[in-house]
Every structure is written in structure tokens, then in C-alpha cells.
Short mmCIF file of C-alpha atoms in Angstrom, two decimals:
data_model
loop_
_atom_site.label_atom_id
_atom_site.label_comp_id
_atom_site.label_asym_id
_atom_site.label_seq_id
_atom_site.Cartn_x
_atom_site.Cartn_y
_atom_site.Cartn_z
CA UNK A 8 -9.24 -13.48 4.04
CA UNK A 9 -11.69 -14.60 1.38
CA UNK A 10 -9.41 -16.94 -0.49
CA UNK A 11 -12.27 -18.33 -2.57
CA UNK A 12 -12.09 -15.18 -4.72
CA UNK A 13 -8.32 -15.11 -4.93
CA UNK A 14 -6.61 -15.20 -8.32
CA UNK A 15 -2.86 -15.68 -8.30
CA UNK A 16 -0.65 -12.85 -9.50
CA UNK A 17 0.99 -13.73 -12.82
CA UNK A 18 4.53 -12.36 -12.94
CA UNK A 19 7.56 -11.90 -15.08
CA UNK A 20 10.88 -10.70 -13.71
CA UNK A 21 13.22 -7.98 -14.93
CA UNK A 22 16.96 -8.60 -14.92
CA UNK A 23 17.36 -6.51 -11.75
CA UNK A 24 14.88 -8.72 -9.91
CA UNK A 25 11.85 -6.42 -10.05
CA UNK A 26 8.56 -8.32 -10.49
CA UNK A 27 6.21 -7.13 -13.24
CA UNK A 28 2.51 -7.90 -13.41
CA UNK A 29 1.70 -9.63 -16.70
CA UNK A 30 -1.99 -8.79 -16.22
CA UNK A 31 -1.36 -5.04 -15.90
CA UNK A 32 1.99 -4.71 -17.68
CA UNK A 33 3.41 -2.68 -14.79
CA UNK A 34 6.21 -3.25 -12.23
CA UNK A 35 5.26 -3.69 -8.60
CA UNK A 36 7.60 -0.90 -7.52
CA UNK A 37 10.18 1.48 -8.90
CA UNK A 38 12.93 -0.20 -10.88
CA UNK A 39 15.33 2.36 -9.40
CA UNK A 40 14.71 1.36 -5.79
CA UNK A 41 11.55 -0.09 -4.30
CA UNK A 42 12.41 0.35 -0.63
CA UNK A 43 13.52 3.96 -1.07
CA UNK A 44 10.36 4.65 -3.08
CA UNK A 45 8.17 3.16 -0.33
CA UNK A 46 9.92 5.28 2.30
CA UNK A 47 9.64 8.47 0.23
CA UNK A 48 6.09 8.08 -1.05
CA UNK A 49 4.18 6.20 1.60
CA UNK A 50 5.99 7.01 4.82
CA UNK A 51 7.03 10.62 4.24
CA UNK A 52 3.93 11.29 2.16
CA UNK A 53 1.81 10.40 5.19
CA UNK A 54 4.00 12.24 7.70
CA UNK A 55 5.42 9.02 9.13
CA UNK A 56 6.95 7.98 11.45
CA UNK A 57 6.24 11.30 13.20
CA UNK A 58 2.49 10.59 13.45
CA UNK A 59 2.83 7.09 14.86
CA UNK A 60 0.89 6.51 18.07
CA UNK A 61 -0.67 3.55 19.85
CA UNK A 62 -3.48 2.08 17.79
CA UNK A 63 -2.32 3.69 14.53
CA UNK A 64 -4.02 2.09 11.53
CA UNK A 65 -2.63 2.02 7.99
CA UNK A 66 -4.82 0.83 5.11
CA UNK A 67 -3.56 0.07 1.64
CA UNK A 68 -4.88 -0.56 -1.85
CA UNK A 69 -2.60 -3.17 -3.39
CA UNK A 70 -0.59 -5.44 -1.08
CA UNK A 71 1.69 -6.71 -3.84
CA UNK A 72 4.91 -8.18 -2.48
CA UNK A 73 4.30 -6.81 1.01
CA UNK A 74 7.10 -4.28 0.63
CA UNK A 75 5.09 -1.33 1.96
CA UNK A 76 3.98 -3.35 4.96
CA UNK A 77 7.54 -4.33 5.85
CA UNK A 78 8.77 -0.76 5.32
CA UNK A 79 6.11 0.57 7.69
CA UNK A 80 6.60 -2.22 10.22
CA UNK A 81 10.34 -1.61 10.43
CA UNK A 82 9.78 2.16 10.74
CA UNK A 83 7.27 1.48 13.53
CA UNK A 84 9.79 -0.54 15.53
CA UNK A 85 12.63 1.86 14.72
CA UNK A 86 10.45 4.65 16.18
CA UNK A 87 10.36 2.74 19.46
CA UNK A 88 6.73 1.65 19.22
CA UNK A 89 6.00 -1.51 21.20
CA UNK A 90 2.24 -1.86 20.66
CA UNK A 91 0.86 -3.42 17.45
CA UNK A 92 0.75 -1.41 14.24
CA UNK A 93 -2.61 -2.11 12.61
CA UNK A 94 -2.26 -2.69 8.87
CA UNK A 95 -5.11 -3.61 6.51
CA UNK A 96 -4.52 -4.18 2.82
CA UNK A 97 -6.85 -4.92 -0.08
CA UNK A 98 -5.47 -7.21 -2.78
CA UNK A 99 -7.23 -8.86 -5.74
CA UNK A 100 -4.31 -10.91 -7.09
CA UNK A 101 -2.05 -12.12 -4.27
CA UNK A 102 1.47 -13.30 -4.93
CA UNK A 103 2.27 -16.89 -4.05
CA UNK A 104 4.76 -17.12 -1.14
CA UNK A 105 7.61 -18.21 -3.41
CA UNK A 106 7.29 -15.10 -5.56
CA UNK A 107 6.90 -12.89 -2.51
CA UNK A 108 10.08 -14.35 -1.01
CA UNK A 109 11.99 -13.76 -4.26
CA UNK A 110 10.82 -10.15 -4.48
CA UNK A 111 11.64 -9.32 -0.85
CA UNK A 112 15.04 -11.06 -0.81
CA UNK A 113 16.53 -7.96 -2.47
CA UNK A 114 16.49 -6.08 0.85
CA UNK A 115 18.54 -7.74 3.61
CA UNK A 116 17.51 -4.97 6.04
CA UNK A 117 13.96 -6.32 5.84
CA UNK A 118 14.92 -9.99 6.17
CA UNK A 119 13.64 -10.59 9.71
CA UNK A 120 10.31 -8.95 8.89
CA UNK A 121 9.98 -10.82 5.60
CA UNK A 122 10.60 -14.14 7.36
CA UNK A 123 7.75 -13.45 9.79
CA UNK A 124 5.41 -12.45 6.97
CA UNK A 125 6.23 -15.51 4.89
CA UNK A 126 5.82 -17.79 7.88
CA UNK A 127 2.66 -16.20 9.27
CA UNK A 128 0.84 -15.36 6.05
CA UNK A 129 -1.60 -12.58 5.35
CA UNK A 130 -3.42 -12.76 8.68
CA UNK A 131 -0.45 -12.09 10.92
CA UNK A 132 -0.48 -11.33 14.64
CA UNK A 133 2.83 -10.24 16.15
CA UNK A 134 3.76 -8.20 19.21
CA UNK A 135 4.20 -5.11 17.04
CA UNK A 136 1.87 -5.89 14.12
CA UNK A 137 -1.73 -6.79 13.37
CA UNK A 138 -1.95 -7.57 9.65
CA UNK A 139 -5.15 -8.25 7.75
CA UNK A 140 -4.97 -8.70 3.98
CA UNK A 141 -8.47 -8.76 2.47
CA UNK A 142 -8.46 -10.73 -0.77
CA UNK A 143 -10.86 -9.83 -3.55
CA UNK A 144 -11.96 -6.90 -5.69
CA UNK A 145 -11.58 -3.77 -3.53
CA UNK A 146 -14.65 -2.28 -5.20
CA UNK A 147 -16.62 -5.00 -3.41
CA UNK A 148 -14.58 -5.55 -0.24
CA UNK A 149 -13.68 -2.01 0.82
CA UNK A 150 -17.26 -0.66 1.09
CA UNK A 151 -18.07 -3.58 3.42
CA UNK A 152 -15.02 -3.04 5.62
CA UNK A 153 -15.78 -1.91 9.16
CA UNK A 154 -12.42 -0.19 9.79
CA UNK A 155 -11.11 3.36 9.54
CA UNK A 156 -7.56 4.28 8.57
CA UNK A 157 -5.29 6.98 9.94
CA UNK A 158 -3.20 6.76 6.77
CA UNK A 159 -3.79 5.30 3.32
CA UNK A 160 -1.15 3.85 1.00
CA UNK A 161 -2.75 4.08 -2.47
CA UNK A 162 -0.50 1.72 -4.38
CA UNK A 163 -2.45 0.15 -7.20
CA UNK A 164 -0.86 -0.26 -10.60
CA UNK A 165 -0.75 2.89 -12.69
CA UNK A 166 -4.11 4.55 -13.40
CA UNK A 167 -3.55 4.08 -17.13
CA UNK A 168 -3.25 0.31 -16.68
CA UNK A 169 -5.47 -0.40 -13.66
CA UNK A 170 -8.18 2.25 -13.87
CA UNK A 171 -10.61 0.31 -11.65
CA UNK A 172 -8.48 0.87 -8.56
CA UNK A 173 -8.55 4.64 -9.10
CA UNK A 174 -12.24 4.99 -9.95
CA UNK A 175 -14.12 7.83 -8.21
CA UNK A 176 -16.45 5.35 -6.52
CA UNK A 177 -13.56 3.47 -4.94
CA UNK A 178 -11.86 6.67 -3.81
CA UNK A 179 -15.17 7.64 -2.21
CA UNK A 180 -14.97 4.39 -0.25
CA UNK A 181 -11.43 5.32 0.79
CA UNK A 182 -12.74 8.63 2.15
CA UNK A 183 -15.62 6.86 3.88
CA UNK A 184 -13.10 4.72 5.76
CA UNK A 185 -10.68 7.48 6.78
CA UNK A 186 -10.41 8.94 10.27
CA UNK A 187 -10.93 12.69 10.66
CA UNK A 188 -7.67 14.36 9.59
CA UNK A 189 -6.43 11.05 8.24
CA UNK A 190 -4.00 11.14 5.33
CA UNK A 191 -3.19 9.47 2.03
CA UNK A 192 -0.17 9.24 -0.22
CA UNK A 193 0.40 7.79 -3.66
CA UNK A 194 3.11 7.81 -6.30
CA UNK A 195 0.75 9.07 -9.03
CA UNK A 196 0.08 12.72 -9.76
CA UNK A 197 -2.51 12.02 -12.47
CA UNK A 198 -4.93 14.92 -12.67
CA UNK A 199 -8.12 12.84 -12.65
CA UNK A 200 -6.95 11.00 -9.53
CA UNK A 201 -6.20 14.25 -7.71
CA UNK A 202 -9.56 15.72 -8.71
CA UNK A 203 -11.42 12.60 -7.56
CA UNK A 204 -9.66 12.72 -4.19
CA UNK A 205 -10.52 16.40 -3.82
CA UNK A 206 -14.14 15.69 -4.71
CA UNK A 207 -14.48 13.13 -1.87
CA UNK A 208 -13.05 15.44 0.79
CA UNK A 209 -9.25 15.30 0.67
CA UNK A 210 -7.03 18.35 0.51
CA UNK A 211 -4.46 17.31 -2.09
CA UNK A 212 -0.88 18.49 -2.57
CA UNK A 213 1.76 17.58 -5.16
CA UNK A 214 5.06 16.92 -3.38
CA UNK A 215 8.19 15.93 -5.25
CA UNK A 216 7.98 12.39 -6.53
CA UNK A 217 10.51 9.61 -6.15
CA UNK A 218 13.33 9.19 -8.62
CA UNK A 219 12.46 10.47 -12.07
CA UNK A 220 8.88 11.29 -11.12
CA UNK A 221 8.43 15.05 -10.88
CA UNK A 222 5.44 14.84 -8.56
CA UNK A 223 3.37 12.49 -6.42
CA UNK A 224 0.12 13.14 -4.53
CA UNK A 225 -0.52 13.40 -0.80
CA UNK A 226 -3.07 15.01 1.43
CA UNK A 227 -5.41 14.88 4.40
CA UNK A 228 -9.10 14.25 4.87
CA UNK A 229 -11.62 16.76 6.12
CA UNK A 230 -15.33 16.00 6.37
#
């Protein structure tokens, strides 16, 4: 983790406990149910847990509160996996532990996983998890990354508010670090995002979105 480049996430909180980024003016997850959204978009959108296997590697743009990590980690263990899930996330503005704890306290079913994350930090080694959160601008850090993902969670703030994290050049870097037949999923169905993903080698579909969202985007990579 390159903490020298880290800038703290500046938050405000909605009455229902959802954190909102002041910098981007966008909530970190759906106000109608963050855990259910993570399960619908990022797990089901990537064909998980059915695709889980030893050595499976998830990569993510936007670590946020760690909700997607905990959702995937619990699903991994619930699927009976005993080897480590590999999880790499790219985050420019990390939450301080106190804010992360407040955000995650909403879901008691994730409590044991949240406690381990908060205790171990963003470089966490557990029996069933290898976590590496890379701090800094993903446009700089992702191209230098040596890893390859079996599944991508594309979870930056909305393209209208955080366009840098959906730029064609960054999505090219996502493709460059995806295993053959690897997958992606994201809550957004913005046309320019789908076209950029198609241009870098992904076959893109528009499944039903979570909650009030009509559509999301998902797909698989082919060289």
C-alpha cells in the first residue's frame, strides 16, 4: 500500500446511515440496500459463487467501505471454500477505520468479517482471504500492477461524477489485467462505459439492475 499518496475520504452521512462522498457528491452504495446491491450486481453479475475455485482472484475499482470485499468473502466461505480468496482493490481516497466501522455496522451478518478487516487493515492475510488494497490514482497504479483478475468489480462513483475512473484508457488497463474469459460487473449501464468496455475486448450485456435501476452492465473478456 502506497500510503504516501493517500488522501482521506471526506464523508457526510444520510439519516439511514449511508455514507456519501463529499468530493464526488455520490453515496457509496444504494440507499435502498447496500448488501443486497453488492450481491446482485457484483456477485451475480460475475456468475458468483458458482465460478469460485482455488486461486480465484477478484479485482475492484473503488474499495470504499469494504462492503464488496466482505460480501465476496462471506460468499466464498458459504460456498465451502477453504483456500484463500485473492482480492485486490484500487482506492484513491481510503476511509479512515472509524468511518469504515460505522458504515459496516449496519450489517450484523458481516460483523465477524468486518472485525477482521478493521483489525488487520488493507493488507490482510487470513486462512480464507488474501487482501491487497492499492492506494493511489488507479490510472497510475493499475497499469503497473502485475496481477490478473478472474472477475472485476467496477464500483467507482457514478460516471457523471467520477469520469476518470471510467475513462477508456483505464478500462483498457482493466482488460489488460483480466484472465482469458474473465468477467466484469458494474451497476452502471451508461452507454459510453459499455462502448468503451466493448472496444477493449469485453462482450457486454445489460442485465436487470438493482432496485430502481432498470439495467446494469456485465460481461466477459475475450482477446
